């Protein structure tokens, strides 16, 4: 057996995170090294034409997890399927006027590293991306995890 990795049994946690223009929530279940995730991400982008794009990603993902021998660092890589709602808003003088709202089938990708100082809590960094026929977009989040982590 590889001495740099241990196999967790059944772990579960909720995760919340925030970045510069993004936030997200997820529920996670880990069986052996298989990670199952349901997530919601909300983020926005400003364009050069003074338009504002709001992205809402609702996805399910499957991934693999690697945990170091001391069981204090968790690393995961996941891929999935979901829907993304993209709302384009034109900036006007007294507020925002919604111009278009579109939904797309989405391929979510994410990677995260979680530091596990306690059995019930972790702190981590998550990078995520969304690939669809409209655009490829992504962000990073600082995250907190609560649940059965060890």
JSON list of C-alpha atoms in Angstrom, two decimals:
[
{"chain": "A", "resi": 1, "resn": "UNK", "atom": "CA", "xyz": [0.00, 0.00, 0.00]},
{"chain": "A", "resi": 2, "resn": "UNK", "atom": "CA", "xyz": [1.18, 3.51, -0.82]},
{"chain": "A", "resi": 3, "resn": "UNK", "atom": "CA", "xyz": [2.40, 5.17, 2.39]},
{"chain": "A", "resi": 4, "resn": "UNK", "atom": "CA", "xyz": [1.56, 8.68, 1.13]},
{"chain": "A", "resi": 5, "resn": "UNK", "atom": "CA", "xyz": [-2.18, 8.05, 0.87]},
{"chain": "A", "resi": 6, "resn": "UNK", "atom": "CA", "xyz": [-4.82, 6.57, 3.14]},
{"chain": "A", "resi": 7, "resn": "UNK", "atom": "CA", "xyz": [-8.28, 5.37, 2.20]},
{"chain": "A", "resi": 8, "resn": "UNK", "atom": "CA", "xyz": [-11.11, 7.14, 4.00]},
{"chain": "A", "resi": 9, "resn": "UNK", "atom": "CA", "xyz": [-14.29, 5.15, 4.57]},
{"chain": "A", "resi": 10, "resn": "UNK", "atom": "CA", "xyz": [-17.50, 7.20, 4.58]},
{"chain": "A", "resi": 11, "resn": "UNK", "atom": "CA", "xyz": [-17.11, 10.94, 5.14]},
{"chain": "A", "resi": 12, "resn": "UNK", "atom": "CA", "xyz": [-19.59, 13.75, 4.52]},
{"chain": "A", "resi": 13, "resn": "UNK", "atom": "CA", "xyz": [-19.51, 17.51, 4.85]},
{"chain": "A", "resi": 14, "resn": "UNK", "atom": "CA", "xyz": [-21.03, 20.77, 3.72]},
{"chain": "A", "resi": 15, "resn": "UNK", "atom": "CA", "xyz": [-18.80, 23.46, 2.30]},
{"chain": "A", "resi": 16, "resn": "UNK", "atom": "CA", "xyz": [-19.23, 27.18, 1.80]},
{"chain": "A", "resi": 17, "resn": "UNK", "atom": "CA", "xyz": [-16.84, 29.55, 0.14]},
{"chain": "A", "resi": 18, "resn": "UNK", "atom": "CA", "xyz": [-16.31, 33.10, -1.01]},
{"chain": "A", "resi": 19, "resn": "UNK", "atom": "CA", "xyz": [-14.04, 34.76, -3.57]},
{"chain": "A", "resi": 20, "resn": "UNK", "atom": "CA", "xyz": [-13.65, 38.23, -5.08]},
{"chain": "A", "resi": 21, "resn": "UNK", "atom": "CA", "xyz": [-16.80, 38.05, -7.22]},
{"chain": "A", "resi": 22, "resn": "UNK", "atom": "CA", "xyz": [-18.12, 34.61, -6.33]},
{"chain": "A", "resi": 23, "resn": "UNK", "atom": "CA", "xyz": [-19.59, 32.43, -3.61]},
{"chain": "A", "resi": 24, "resn": "UNK", "atom": "CA", "xyz": [-20.66, 28.83, -3.46]},
{"chain": "A", "resi": 25, "resn": "UNK", "atom": "CA", "xyz": [-22.18, 26.04, -1.39]},
{"chain": "A", "resi": 26, "resn": "UNK", "atom": "CA", "xyz": [-21.82, 22.29, -1.75]},
{"chain": "A", "resi": 27, "resn": "UNK", "atom": "CA", "xyz": [-22.77, 19.02, -0.13]},
{"chain": "A", "resi": 28, "resn": "UNK", "atom": "CA", "xyz": [-20.15, 16.26, -0.34]},
{"chain": "A", "resi": 29, "resn": "UNK", "atom": "CA", "xyz": [-20.09, 12.51, 0.29]},
{"chain": "A", "resi": 30, "resn": "UNK", "atom": "CA", "xyz": [-16.84, 10.54, 0.20]},
{"chain": "A", "resi": 31, "resn": "UNK", "atom": "CA", "xyz": [-16.84, 6.73, -0.04]},
{"chain": "A", "resi": 32, "resn": "UNK", "atom": "CA", "xyz": [-13.33, 5.24, -0.11]},
{"chain": "A", "resi": 33, "resn": "UNK", "atom": "CA", "xyz": [-11.69, 7.63, -2.59]},
{"chain": "A", "resi": 34, "resn": "UNK", "atom": "CA", "xyz": [-14.84, 8.41, -4.62]},
{"chain": "A", "resi": 35, "resn": "UNK", "atom": "CA", "xyz": [-16.25, 11.91, -4.08]},
{"chain": "A", "resi": 36, "resn": "UNK", "atom": "CA", "xyz": [-19.87, 12.78, -4.90]},
{"chain": "A", "resi": 37, "resn": "UNK", "atom": "CA", "xyz": [-20.75, 16.50, -4.83]},
{"chain": "A", "resi": 38, "resn": "UNK", "atom": "CA", "xyz": [-23.86, 18.62, -5.33]},
{"chain": "A", "resi": 39, "resn": "UNK", "atom": "CA", "xyz": [-22.97, 22.30, -5.72]},
{"chain": "A", "resi": 40, "resn": "UNK", "atom": "CA", "xyz": [-24.33, 25.78, -6.33]},
{"chain": "A", "resi": 41, "resn": "UNK", "atom": "CA", "xyz": [-22.04, 28.62, -7.43]},
{"chain": "A", "resi": 42, "resn": "UNK", "atom": "CA", "xyz": [-22.96, 32.26, -7.97]},
{"chain": "A", "resi": 43, "resn": "UNK", "atom": "CA", "xyz": [-20.50, 34.65, -9.63]},
{"chain": "A", "resi": 44, "resn": "UNK", "atom": "CA", "xyz": [-20.38, 37.66, -11.91]},
{"chain": "A", "resi": 45, "resn": "UNK", "atom": "CA", "xyz": [-18.22, 39.22, -14.62]},
{"chain": "A", "resi": 46, "resn": "UNK", "atom": "CA", "xyz": [-18.14, 42.77, -16.00]},
{"chain": "A", "resi": 47, "resn": "UNK", "atom": "CA", "xyz": [-17.46, 43.20, -19.72]},
{"chain": "A", "resi": 48, "resn": "UNK", "atom": "CA", "xyz": [-15.77, 46.04, -21.62]},
{"chain": "A", "resi": 49, "resn": "UNK", "atom": "CA", "xyz": [-19.17, 47.23, -22.90]},
{"chain": "A", "resi": 50, "resn": "UNK", "atom": "CA", "xyz": [-20.36, 48.01, -19.31]},
{"chain": "A", "resi": 51, "resn": "UNK", "atom": "CA", "xyz": [-22.47, 44.87, -19.27]},
{"chain": "A", "resi": 52, "resn": "UNK", "atom": "CA", "xyz": [-22.76, 42.71, -16.19]},
{"chain": "A", "resi": 53, "resn": "UNK", "atom": "CA", "xyz": [-22.98, 38.88, -16.46]},
{"chain": "A", "resi": 54, "resn": "UNK", "atom": "CA", "xyz": [-24.38, 36.85, -13.57]},
{"chain": "A", "resi": 55, "resn": "UNK", "atom": "CA", "xyz": [-23.66, 33.10, -13.58]},
{"chain": "A", "resi": 56, "resn": "UNK", "atom": "CA", "xyz": [-25.60, 30.59, -11.45]},
{"chain": "A", "resi": 57, "resn": "UNK", "atom": "CA", "xyz": [-24.25, 27.05, -11.64]},
{"chain": "A", "resi": 58, "resn": "UNK", "atom": "CA", "xyz": [-26.20, 24.05, -10.28]},
{"chain": "A", "resi": 59, "resn": "UNK", "atom": "CA", "xyz": [-24.26, 20.82, -10.75]},
{"chain": "A", "resi": 60, "resn": "UNK", "atom": "CA", "xyz": [-23.49, 17.29, -9.63]},
{"chain": "A", "resi": 61, "resn": "UNK", "atom": "CA", "xyz": [-19.91, 16.06, -9.77]},
{"chain": "A", "resi": 62, "resn": "UNK", "atom": "CA", "xyz": [-17.91, 12.88, -9.35]},
{"chain": "A", "resi": 63, "resn": "UNK", "atom": "CA", "xyz": [-14.27, 12.95, -8.39]},
{"chain": "A", "resi": 64, "resn": "UNK", "atom": "CA", "xyz": [-11.30, 11.30, -6.77]},
{"chain": "A", "resi": 65, "resn": "UNK", "atom": "CA", "xyz": [-9.77, 12.23, -3.44]},
{"chain": "A", "resi": 66, "resn": "UNK", "atom": "CA", "xyz": [-6.25, 11.87, -2.14]},
{"chain": "A", "resi": 67, "resn": "UNK", "atom": "CA", "xyz": [-5.52, 12.19, 1.58]},
{"chain": "A", "resi": 68, "resn": "UNK", "atom": "CA", "xyz": [-2.00, 12.32, 2.99]},
{"chain": "A", "resi": 69, "resn": "UNK", "atom": "CA", "xyz": [-0.71, 9.77, 5.53]},
{"chain": "A", "resi": 70, "resn": "UNK", "atom": "CA", "xyz": [-1.31, 12.09, 8.52]},
{"chain": "A", "resi": 71, "resn": "UNK", "atom": "CA", "xyz": [-4.93, 12.65, 7.34]},
{"chain": "A", "resi": 72, "resn": "UNK", "atom": "CA", "xyz": [-4.64, 16.42, 7.62]},
{"chain": "A", "resi": 73, "resn": "UNK", "atom": "CA", "xyz": [-4.67, 17.39, 3.91]},
{"chain": "A", "resi": 74, "resn": "UNK", "atom": "CA", "xyz": [-7.34, 16.37, 1.38]},
{"chain": "A", "resi": 75, "resn": "UNK", "atom": "CA", "xyz": [-6.89, 16.99, -2.35]},
{"chain": "A", "resi": 76, "resn": "UNK", "atom": "CA", "xyz": [-9.71, 16.39, -4.84]},
{"chain": "A", "resi": 77, "resn": "UNK", "atom": "CA", "xyz": [-10.35, 16.58, -8.59]},
{"chain": "A", "resi": 78, "resn": "UNK", "atom": "CA", "xyz": [-13.95, 16.40, -9.90]},
{"chain": "A", "resi": 79, "resn": "UNK", "atom": "CA", "xyz": [-15.92, 16.56, -13.15]},
{"chain": "A", "resi": 80, "resn": "UNK", "atom": "CA", "xyz": [-19.68, 16.59, -13.62]},
{"chain": "A", "resi": 81, "resn": "UNK", "atom": "CA", "xyz": [-22.82, 17.74, -15.35]},
{"chain": "A", "resi": 82, "resn": "UNK", "atom": "CA", "xyz": [-25.19, 20.58, -14.57]},
{"chain": "A", "resi": 83, "resn": "UNK", "atom": "CA", "xyz": [-27.15, 23.60, -15.69]},
{"chain": "A", "resi": 84, "resn": "UNK", "atom": "CA", "xyz": [-25.90, 27.15, -15.75]},
{"chain": "A", "resi": 85, "resn": "UNK", "atom": "CA", "xyz": [-28.12, 30.20, -15.86]},
{"chain": "A", "resi": 86, "resn": "UNK", "atom": "CA", "xyz": [-26.46, 33.27, -17.38]},
{"chain": "A", "resi": 87, "resn": "UNK", "atom": "CA", "xyz": [-28.13, 36.65, -17.02]},
{"chain": "A", "resi": 88, "resn": "UNK", "atom": "CA", "xyz": [-26.71, 39.57, -18.98]},
{"chain": "A", "resi": 89, "resn": "UNK", "atom": "CA", "xyz": [-27.57, 42.97, -17.53]},
{"chain": "A", "resi": 90, "resn": "UNK", "atom": "CA", "xyz": [-26.93, 46.34, -19.14]},
{"chain": "A", "resi": 91, "resn": "UNK", "atom": "CA", "xyz": [-25.71, 49.03, -16.76]},
{"chain": "A", "resi": 92, "resn": "UNK", "atom": "CA", "xyz": [-27.93, 52.11, -16.85]},
{"chain": "A", "resi": 93, "resn": "UNK", "atom": "CA", "xyz": [-27.82, 55.34, -14.86]},
{"chain": "A", "resi": 94, "resn": "UNK", "atom": "CA", "xyz": [-30.31, 54.45, -12.08]},
{"chain": "A", "resi": 95, "resn": "UNK", "atom": "CA", "xyz": [-29.90, 50.68, -11.88]},
{"chain": "A", "resi": 96, "resn": "UNK", "atom": "CA", "xyz": [-29.71, 47.57, -13.99]},
{"chain": "A", "resi": 97, "resn": "UNK", "atom": "CA", "xyz": [-32.00, 46.51, -16.82]},
{"chain": "A", "resi": 98, "resn": "UNK", "atom": "CA", "xyz": [-32.03, 42.79, -17.60]},
{"chain": "A", "resi": 99, "resn": "UNK", "atom": "CA", "xyz": [-31.40, 42.20, -21.28]},
{"chain": "A", "resi": 100, "resn": "UNK", "atom": "CA", "xyz": [-31.12, 38.42, -21.63]},
{"chain": "A", "resi": 101, "resn": "UNK", "atom": "CA", "xyz": [-31.34, 35.30, -19.55]},
{"chain": "A", "resi": 102, "resn": "UNK", "atom": "CA", "xyz": [-30.16, 31.96, -20.94]},
{"chain": "A", "resi": 103, "resn": "UNK", "atom": "CA", "xyz": [-29.74, 28.41, -19.62]},
{"chain": "A", "resi": 104, "resn": "UNK", "atom": "CA", "xyz": [-27.09, 26.02, -20.85]},
{"chain": "A", "resi": 105, "resn": "UNK", "atom": "CA", "xyz": [-26.05, 22.44, -20.22]},
{"chain": "A", "resi": 106, "resn": "UNK", "atom": "CA", "xyz": [-22.81, 22.74, -18.32]},
{"chain": "A", "resi": 107, "resn": "UNK", "atom": "CA", "xyz": [-19.70, 20.65, -17.66]},
{"chain": "A", "resi": 108, "resn": "UNK", "atom": "CA", "xyz": [-18.35, 21.70, -14.24]},
{"chain": "A", "resi": 109, "resn": "UNK", "atom": "CA", "xyz": [-14.75, 21.03, -13.24]},
{"chain": "A", "resi": 110, "resn": "UNK", "atom": "CA", "xyz": [-13.23, 21.63, -9.83]},
{"chain": "A", "resi": 111, "resn": "UNK", "atom": "CA", "xyz": [-10.15, 21.00, -7.77]},
{"chain": "A", "resi": 112, "resn": "UNK", "atom": "CA", "xyz": [-9.66, 21.72, -4.09]},
{"chain": "A", "resi": 113, "resn": "UNK", "atom": "CA", "xyz": [-7.21, 21.37, -1.30]},
{"chain": "A", "resi": 114, "resn": "UNK", "atom": "CA", "xyz": [-8.58, 21.19, 2.24]},
{"chain": "A", "resi": 115, "resn": "UNK", "atom": "CA", "xyz": [-6.53, 21.46, 5.41]},
{"chain": "A", "resi": 116, "resn": "UNK", "atom": "CA", "xyz": [-8.06, 19.39, 8.22]},
{"chain": "A", "resi": 117, "resn": "UNK", "atom": "CA", "xyz": [-7.05, 20.73, 11.63]},
{"chain": "A", "resi": 118, "resn": "UNK", "atom": "CA", "xyz": [-10.06, 19.00, 13.28]},
{"chain": "A", "resi": 119, "resn": "UNK", "atom": "CA", "xyz": [-12.22, 15.93, 12.61]},
{"chain": "A", "resi": 120, "resn": "UNK", "atom": "CA", "xyz": [-15.28, 18.13, 12.07]},
{"chain": "A", "resi": 121, "resn": "UNK", "atom": "CA", "xyz": [-13.87, 21.24, 10.33]},
{"chain": "A", "resi": 122, "resn": "UNK", "atom": "CA", "xyz": [-11.59, 22.15, 7.45]},
{"chain": "A", "resi": 123, "resn": "UNK", "atom": "CA", "xyz": [-10.39, 25.22, 5.58]},
{"chain": "A", "resi": 124, "resn": "UNK", "atom": "CA", "xyz": [-9.50, 25.11, 1.93]},
{"chain": "A", "resi": 125, "resn": "UNK", "atom": "CA", "xyz": [-8.99, 26.61, -1.49]},
{"chain": "A", "resi": 126, "resn": "UNK", "atom": "CA", "xyz": [-11.18, 25.67, -4.44]},
{"chain": "A", "resi": 127, "resn": "UNK", "atom": "CA", "xyz": [-10.69, 26.38, -8.13]},
{"chain": "A", "resi": 128, "resn": "UNK", "atom": "CA", "xyz": [-13.68, 25.74, -10.38]},
{"chain": "A", "resi": 129, "resn": "UNK", "atom": "CA", "xyz": [-14.61, 26.17, -14.01]},
{"chain": "A", "resi": 130, "resn": "UNK", "atom": "CA", "xyz": [-17.75, 25.84, -16.11]},
{"chain": "A", "resi": 131, "resn": "UNK", "atom": "CA", "xyz": [-17.60, 24.73, -19.73]},
{"chain": "A", "resi": 132, "resn": "UNK", "atom": "CA", "xyz": [-20.67, 25.25, -21.90]},
{"chain": "A", "resi": 133, "resn": "UNK", "atom": "CA", "xyz": [-21.64, 26.38, -25.40]},
{"chain": "A", "resi": 134, "resn": "UNK", "atom": "CA", "xyz": [-21.82, 30.03, -24.29]},
{"chain": "A", "resi": 135, "resn": "UNK", "atom": "CA", "xyz": [-18.50, 30.45, -22.51]},
{"chain": "A", "resi": 136, "resn": "UNK", "atom": "CA", "xyz": [-15.78, 28.96, -20.36]},
{"chain": "A", "resi": 137, "resn": "UNK", "atom": "CA", "xyz": [-15.58, 30.67, -17.00]},
{"chain": "A", "resi": 138, "resn": "UNK", "atom": "CA", "xyz": [-14.22, 30.00, -13.56]},
{"chain": "A", "resi": 139, "resn": "UNK", "atom": "CA", "xyz": [-13.10, 31.40, -10.23]},
{"chain": "A", "resi": 140, "resn": "UNK", "atom": "CA", "xyz": [-11.43, 30.54, -6.98]},
{"chain": "A", "resi": 141, "resn": "UNK", "atom": "CA", "xyz": [-12.90, 30.39, -3.49]},
{"chain": "A", "resi": 142, "resn": "UNK", "atom": "CA", "xyz": [-11.63, 30.26, 0.07]},
{"chain": "A", "resi": 143, "resn": "UNK", "atom": "CA", "xyz": [-13.78, 27.59, 1.72]},
{"chain": "A", "resi": 144, "resn": "UNK", "atom": "CA", "xyz": [-14.85, 26.26, 5.10]},
{"chain": "A", "resi": 145, "resn": "UNK", "atom": "CA", "xyz": [-16.01, 22.67, 5.61]},
{"chain": "A", "resi": 146, "resn": "UNK", "atom": "CA", "xyz": [-18.13, 21.25, 8.42]},
{"chain": "A", "resi": 147, "resn": "UNK", "atom": "CA", "xyz": [-19.04, 17.60, 8.93]},
{"chain": "A", "resi": 148, "resn": "UNK", "atom": "CA", "xyz": [-17.35, 14.23, 9.34]},
{"chain": "A", "resi": 149, "resn": "UNK", "atom": "CA", "xyz": [-13.96, 14.95, 7.75]},
{"chain": "A", "resi": 150, "resn": "UNK", "atom": "CA", "xyz": [-11.72, 12.29, 9.33]}
]
